[in-house]
């Protein structure tokens, strides 16, 4: 029968509306039911069927949902329309505007007991905080959304789980982020829950943590899965705008079910639009693979595309991380001045709490550029800052390489004992390439 209030609550509501309409119990009941049935219903001693409530709603001049739940269908549809407006703002990069809208809508959804709409607003607020860089607030919003969706199927809970994992990843908690994403992927694939959107979201999101942990093989496979699952939407923003406009018209005409259908399509398209950030990560991964294979020109093209896509989405933290990878390729192509300028430009968006691994990579590369320019003092400063960031993040593979660079620098400047200490530290952080220490890879989707 679906969600509805308790019989006593419905009974009081029927009685109030009947009295307001000036109807007797007989007038409300006939011709299908008896006055005694209406009396029992109003007293809360019977749980009415959907058919009985539809009959009574029609006699009272209200819609079925309002009688069953106390919420008008128009109110709920209007709230969903405004949620798609907030989604539009977030998908087009207006994170602050979207956050203000979501906060208002969350309050309204809570006042009316609309659980699904509360979860949507909380997810939106979490994504806004990811965009603006407040990772602790983002994580809390995602946790609250998970709580609201506790009884929902796993594919429905994936955006909240993924959001929490991304917040941990960007805060430098790589292993926990990979654990969350891999365990969810494994549960989906082993359970036959092959929801394309959920899988795409998870595969695209696990690429960054894999790369930072040195698991290039898993990252490359995840990127290919994500690109294979990517929905083919020619212009999601344009189609979503059309569905929003249609929904407004239908809502004004009282055609609520049709308006809800259009709003659901608009919301889905805005989700696809937000996936551009995730797909940009796939281009980023391809650029990384090309760079590893020495195809530097193609790597530069892919990384510039990823950076442009992320900048267009105003995803400042992600675009800064991609820019660090691009700077590495530029340096390897002999464009060191351009690379250094790019790194100095993005370091303000990165820190030990926000993108620690890429902040360390930026300092590492600036150290290499300084060494090439024979500025050993500046190089050492950058290496030491990078080392501190990587130790906090637990990025073992990068730590080993950085200790080698620092040891070589110290040895060349005559500090042999300090160099040996650096080498010993690096040896303690060696890890096998392409592994994460997290056990077997998750089950694969049936592509």
CSV table of N, CA, C and O in Angstrom, one decimal, residues 230-298:
chain,number,residue,atom,x,y,z
A,230,UNK,N,30.3,4.6,-19.5
A,230,UNK,CA,29.8,6.0,-19.6
A,230,UNK,C,28.6,6.2,-20.5
A,230,UNK,O,28.5,5.7,-21.6
A,231,UNK,N,27.5,6.8,-20.0
A,231,UNK,CA,26.3,7.0,-20.7
A,231,UNK,C,26.5,8.0,-21.9
A,231,UNK,O,27.3,8.9,-21.8
A,232,UNK,N,25.9,7.7,-23.0
A,232,UNK,CA,26.0,8.5,-24.2
A,232,UNK,C,24.9,9.6,-24.2
A,232,UNK,O,23.8,9.3,-24.7
A,233,UNK,N,25.2,10.7,-23.7
A,233,UNK,CA,24.2,11.8,-23.7
A,233,UNK,C,24.8,13.0,-24.5
A,233,UNK,O,25.8,13.5,-24.1
A,234,UNK,N,24.1,13.3,-25.6
A,234,UNK,CA,24.7,14.3,-26.5
A,234,UNK,C,24.9,15.7,-25.8
A,234,UNK,O,25.9,16.2,-25.8
A,235,UNK,N,23.8,16.2,-25.2
A,235,UNK,CA,23.9,17.5,-24.4
A,235,UNK,C,23.0,17.4,-23.2
A,235,UNK,O,21.9,17.9,-23.3
A,236,UNK,N,23.5,16.8,-22.1
A,236,UNK,CA,22.6,16.6,-21.0
A,236,UNK,C,22.0,17.9,-20.4
A,236,UNK,O,20.9,18.0,-20.0
A,237,UNK,N,22.8,19.0,-20.4
A,237,UNK,CA,22.3,20.3,-19.9
A,237,UNK,C,21.1,20.8,-20.7
A,237,UNK,O,20.1,21.2,-20.1
A,238,UNK,N,21.2,20.7,-22.0
A,238,UNK,CA,20.1,21.2,-22.8
A,238,UNK,C,18.8,20.3,-22.6
A,238,UNK,O,17.7,20.8,-22.5
A,239,UNK,N,19.0,19.0,-22.6
A,239,UNK,CA,17.8,18.1,-22.5
A,239,UNK,C,17.2,18.3,-21.1
A,239,UNK,O,16.0,18.3,-20.9
A,240,UNK,N,18.1,18.4,-20.0
A,240,UNK,CA,17.6,18.6,-18.7
A,240,UNK,C,16.8,19.9,-18.6
A,240,UNK,O,15.8,19.9,-17.9
A,241,UNK,N,17.3,21.0,-19.2
A,241,UNK,CA,16.6,22.2,-19.2
A,241,UNK,C,15.2,22.1,-19.8
A,241,UNK,O,14.2,22.6,-19.2
A,242,UNK,N,15.1,21.3,-20.8
A,242,UNK,CA,13.8,21.1,-21.5
A,242,UNK,C,12.9,20.4,-20.5
A,242,UNK,O,11.7,20.7,-20.4
A,243,UNK,N,13.4,19.3,-19.9
A,243,UNK,CA,12.5,18.6,-18.9
A,243,UNK,C,12.1,19.4,-17.8
A,243,UNK,O,10.9,19.3,-17.3
A,244,UNK,N,12.9,20.3,-17.3
A,244,UNK,CA,12.6,21.2,-16.2
A,244,UNK,C,11.4,22.1,-16.6
A,244,UNK,O,10.5,22.4,-15.9
A,245,UNK,N,11.5,22.7,-17.8
A,245,UNK,CA,10.5,23.6,-18.4
A,245,UNK,C,9.2,22.9,-18.5
A,245,UNK,O,8.1,23.4,-18.2
A,246,UNK,N,9.2,21.7,-19.0
A,246,UNK,CA,8.0,20.9,-19.2
A,246,UNK,C,7.4,20.6,-17.8
A,246,UNK,O,6.2,20.7,-17.7
A,247,UNK,N,8.2,20.3,-16.8
A,247,UNK,CA,7.7,20.0,-15.5
A,247,UNK,C,7.0,21.2,-14.9
A,247,UNK,O,5.9,21.0,-14.3
A,248,UNK,N,7.5,22.4,-15.1
A,248,UNK,CA,6.9,23.6,-14.6
A,248,UNK,C,5.5,23.7,-15.2
A,248,UNK,O,4.5,24.1,-14.6
A,249,UNK,N,5.4,23.5,-16.5
A,249,UNK,CA,4.1,23.7,-17.2
A,249,UNK,C,3.1,22.6,-16.7
A,249,UNK,O,2.0,23.0,-16.4
A,250,UNK,N,3.5,21.4,-16.6
A,250,UNK,CA,2.7,20.3,-16.1
A,250,UNK,C,2.2,20.6,-14.7
A,250,UNK,O,1.0,20.3,-14.3
A,251,UNK,N,3.1,21.1,-13.9
A,251,UNK,CA,2.8,21.4,-12.5
A,251,UNK,C,1.7,22.5,-12.4
A,251,UNK,O,0.8,22.4,-11.6
A,252,UNK,N,1.9,23.5,-13.2
A,252,UNK,CA,0.9,24.6,-13.3
A,252,UNK,C,-0.5,24.1,-13.7
A,252,UNK,O,-1.5,24.6,-13.3
A,253,UNK,N,-0.5,23.1,-14.5
A,253,UNK,CA,-1.8,22.5,-15.0
A,253,UNK,C,-2.3,21.4,-14.1
A,253,UNK,O,-3.4,20.9,-14.4
A,254,UNK,N,-1.6,21.2,-13.0
A,254,UNK,CA,-2.1,20.2,-12.1
A,254,UNK,C,-1.8,18.7,-12.5
A,254,UNK,O,-2.3,17.8,-11.9
A,255,UNK,N,-1.0,18.5,-13.5
A,255,UNK,CA,-0.7,17.2,-14.0
A,255,UNK,C,0.6,16.7,-13.3
A,255,UNK,O,1.7,16.7,-13.8
A,256,UNK,N,0.4,16.3,-12.0
A,256,UNK,CA,1.5,16.1,-11.1
A,256,UNK,C,2.3,14.9,-11.4
A,256,UNK,O,3.5,14.9,-11.3
A,257,UNK,N,1.6,13.8,-11.8
A,257,UNK,CA,2.4,12.6,-12.1
A,257,UNK,C,3.3,12.8,-13.3
A,257,UNK,O,4.5,12.3,-13.3
A,258,UNK,N,2.8,13.5,-14.3
A,258,UNK,CA,3.6,13.7,-15.5
A,258,UNK,C,4.8,14.7,-15.2
A,258,UNK,O,5.9,14.5,-15.7
A,259,UNK,N,4.5,15.7,-14.3
A,259,UNK,CA,5.5,16.6,-13.9
A,259,UNK,C,6.6,15.8,-13.2
A,259,UNK,O,7.8,16.1,-13.4
A,260,UNK,N,6.3,14.9,-12.3
A,260,UNK,CA,7.2,14.1,-11.6
A,260,UNK,C,8.1,13.3,-12.5
A,260,UNK,O,9.3,13.2,-12.4
A,261,UNK,N,7.5,12.8,-13.6
A,261,UNK,CA,8.3,12.0,-14.6
A,261,UNK,C,9.3,12.9,-15.3
A,261,UNK,O,10.5,12.5,-15.5
A,262,UNK,N,8.9,14.1,-15.7
A,262,UNK,CA,9.9,15.0,-16.3
A,262,UNK,C,11.0,15.4,-15.4
A,262,UNK,O,12.1,15.5,-15.8
A,263,UNK,N,10.6,15.6,-14.1
A,263,UNK,CA,11.6,16.0,-13.1
A,263,UNK,C,12.6,14.8,-12.9
A,263,UNK,O,13.8,15.1,-12.7
A,264,UNK,N,12.1,13.6,-12.9
A,264,UNK,CA,13.0,12.5,-12.7
A,264,UNK,C,14.0,12.4,-13.9
A,264,UNK,O,15.2,12.1,-13.7
A,265,UNK,N,13.6,12.7,-15.1
A,265,UNK,CA,14.5,12.7,-16.2
A,265,UNK,C,15.5,13.8,-16.1
A,265,UNK,O,16.7,13.6,-16.4
A,266,UNK,N,15.0,15.0,-15.7
A,266,UNK,CA,16.0,16.1,-15.5
A,266,UNK,C,17.0,15.8,-14.5
A,266,UNK,O,18.2,16.1,-14.7
A,267,UNK,N,16.6,15.2,-13.4
A,267,UNK,CA,17.5,14.9,-12.3
A,267,UNK,C,18.6,13.9,-12.8
A,267,UNK,O,19.8,14.0,-12.5
A,268,UNK,N,18.2,12.9,-13.6
A,268,UNK,CA,19.1,11.9,-14.1
A,268,UNK,C,20.1,12.5,-15.0
A,268,UNK,O,21.3,12.2,-14.9
A,269,UNK,N,19.7,13.5,-15.8
A,269,UNK,CA,20.6,14.2,-16.8
A,269,UNK,C,21.6,15.0,-16.0
A,269,UNK,O,22.7,15.1,-16.4
A,270,UNK,N,21.1,15.7,-14.9
A,270,UNK,CA,22.1,16.5,-14.2
A,270,UNK,C,23.1,15.6,-13.5
A,270,UNK,O,24.3,16.0,-13.3
A,271,UNK,N,22.7,14.4,-13.1
A,271,UNK,CA,23.7,13.5,-12.5
A,271,UNK,C,24.7,13.1,-13.6
A,271,UNK,O,25.9,13.0,-13.3
A,272,UNK,N,24.2,12.9,-14.8
A,272,UNK,CA,25.2,12.6,-15.9
A,272,UNK,C,26.1,13.8,-16.2
A,272,UNK,O,27.3,13.6,-16.5
A,273,UNK,N,25.5,15.0,-16.1
A,273,UNK,CA,26.4,16.2,-16.3
A,273,UNK,C,27.5,16.3,-15.2
A,273,UNK,O,28.6,16.6,-15.5
A,274,UNK,N,27.1,15.9,-14.0
A,274,UNK,CA,28.1,15.9,-12.9
A,274,UNK,C,29.2,14.8,-13.2
A,274,UNK,O,30.3,14.9,-12.7
A,275,UNK,N,28.8,13.8,-13.9
A,275,UNK,CA,29.8,12.7,-14.2
A,275,UNK,C,30.9,13.2,-15.1
A,275,UNK,O,31.9,12.5,-15.3
A,276,UNK,N,30.8,14.4,-15.7
A,276,UNK,CA,31.9,14.9,-16.5
A,276,UNK,C,33.1,15.1,-15.7
A,276,UNK,O,34.2,14.9,-16.2
A,277,UNK,N,33.0,15.4,-14.4
A,277,UNK,CA,34.1,15.4,-13.5
A,277,UNK,C,34.8,14.1,-13.4
A,277,UNK,O,36.0,13.9,-13.5
A,278,UNK,N,33.9,13.0,-13.3
A,278,UNK,CA,34.5,11.7,-13.2
A,278,UNK,C,35.1,11.3,-14.5
A,278,UNK,O,36.2,10.6,-14.5
A,279,UNK,N,34.5,11.6,-15.6
A,279,UNK,CA,35.1,11.2,-16.9
A,279,UNK,C,36.4,12.0,-17.2
A,279,UNK,O,37.3,11.5,-17.8
A,280,UNK,N,36.5,13.2,-16.7
A,280,UNK,CA,37.7,14.0,-16.8
A,280,UNK,C,38.8,13.2,-16.1
A,280,UNK,O,40.0,13.2,-16.5
A,281,UNK,N,38.5,12.5,-14.9
A,281,UNK,CA,39.5,11.7,-14.3
A,281,UNK,C,40.0,10.5,-15.1
A,281,UNK,O,41.1,10.1,-15.0
A,282,UNK,N,39.1,10.1,-16.0
A,282,UNK,CA,39.5,9.0,-16.9
A,282,UNK,C,40.5,9.5,-18.0
A,282,UNK,O,41.5,8.8,-18.3
A,283,UNK,N,40.3,10.7,-18.5
A,283,UNK,CA,41.3,11.3,-19.4
A,283,UNK,C,42.6,11.6,-18.6
A,283,UNK,O,43.7,11.4,-19.2
A,284,UNK,N,42.5,12.0,-17.4
A,284,UNK,CA,43.7,12.2,-16.5
A,284,UNK,C,44.4,10.9,-16.4
A,284,UNK,O,45.7,10.8,-16.6
A,285,UNK,N,43.7,9.8,-16.2
A,285,UNK,CA,44.4,8.5,-16.1
A,285,UNK,C,45.0,8.1,-17.4
A,285,UNK,O,46.2,7.6,-17.4
A,286,UNK,N,44.4,8.3,-18.5
A,286,UNK,CA,45.0,8.0,-19.8
A,286,UNK,C,46.3,8.8,-20.0
A,286,UNK,O,47.3,8.3,-20.6
A,287,UNK,N,46.2,10.1,-19.7
A,287,UNK,CA,47.4,10.9,-19.8
A,287,UNK,C,48.5,10.3,-18.9
A,287,UNK,O,49.7,10.3,-19.4
A,288,UNK,N,48.2,9.9,-17.8
A,288,UNK,CA,49.2,9.3,-16.9
A,288,UNK,C,49.8,8.0,-17.5
A,288,UNK,O,51.1,7.8,-17.5
A,289,UNK,N,49.0,7.2,-18.1
A,289,UNK,CA,49.5,6.0,-18.8
A,289,UNK,C,50.4,6.3,-19.9
A,289,UNK,O,51.5,5.7,-20.1
A,290,UNK,N,50.0,7.3,-20.8
A,290,UNK,CA,50.8,7.7,-21.9
A,290,UNK,C,52.1,8.2,-21.4
A,290,UNK,O,53.2,7.9,-22.0
A,291,UNK,N,52.1,9.0,-20.3
A,291,UNK,CA,53.4,9.5,-19.7
A,291,UNK,C,54.3,8.4,-19.3
A,291,UNK,O,55.5,8.4,-19.5
A,292,UNK,N,53.7,7.4,-18.6
A,292,UNK,CA,54.5,6.2,-18.2
A,292,UNK,C,55.1,5.5,-19.3
A,292,UNK,O,56.2,4.9,-19.2
A,293,UNK,N,54.4,5.5,-20.5
A,293,UNK,CA,54.9,4.8,-21.7
A,293,UNK,C,55.8,5.7,-22.5
A,293,UNK,O,56.2,5.2,-23.6
A,294,UNK,N,56.1,6.9,-22.1
A,294,UNK,CA,57.0,7.8,-22.8
A,294,UNK,C,56.3,8.5,-24.0
A,294,UNK,O,57.0,9.2,-24.8
A,295,UNK,N,55.0,8.4,-24.1
A,295,UNK,CA,54.2,9.1,-25.2
A,295,UNK,C,53.8,10.5,-24.6
A,295,UNK,O,52.7,10.7,-24.4
A,296,UNK,N,54.8,11.3,-24.5
A,296,UNK,CA,54.6,12.6,-23.8
A,296,UNK,C,53.7,13.6,-24.5
A,296,UNK,O,52.9,14.3,-23.8
A,297,UNK,N,53.7,13.6,-25.8
A,297,UNK,CA,52.8,14.5,-26.5
A,297,UNK,C,51.4,14.1,-26.3
A,297,UNK,O,50.5,15.0,-26.0
A,298,UNK,N,51.1,12.9,-26.4
A,298,UNK,CA,49.7,12.4,-26.2
A,298,UNK,C,49.3,12.6,-24.7
A,298,UNK,O,48.2,12.9,-24.4
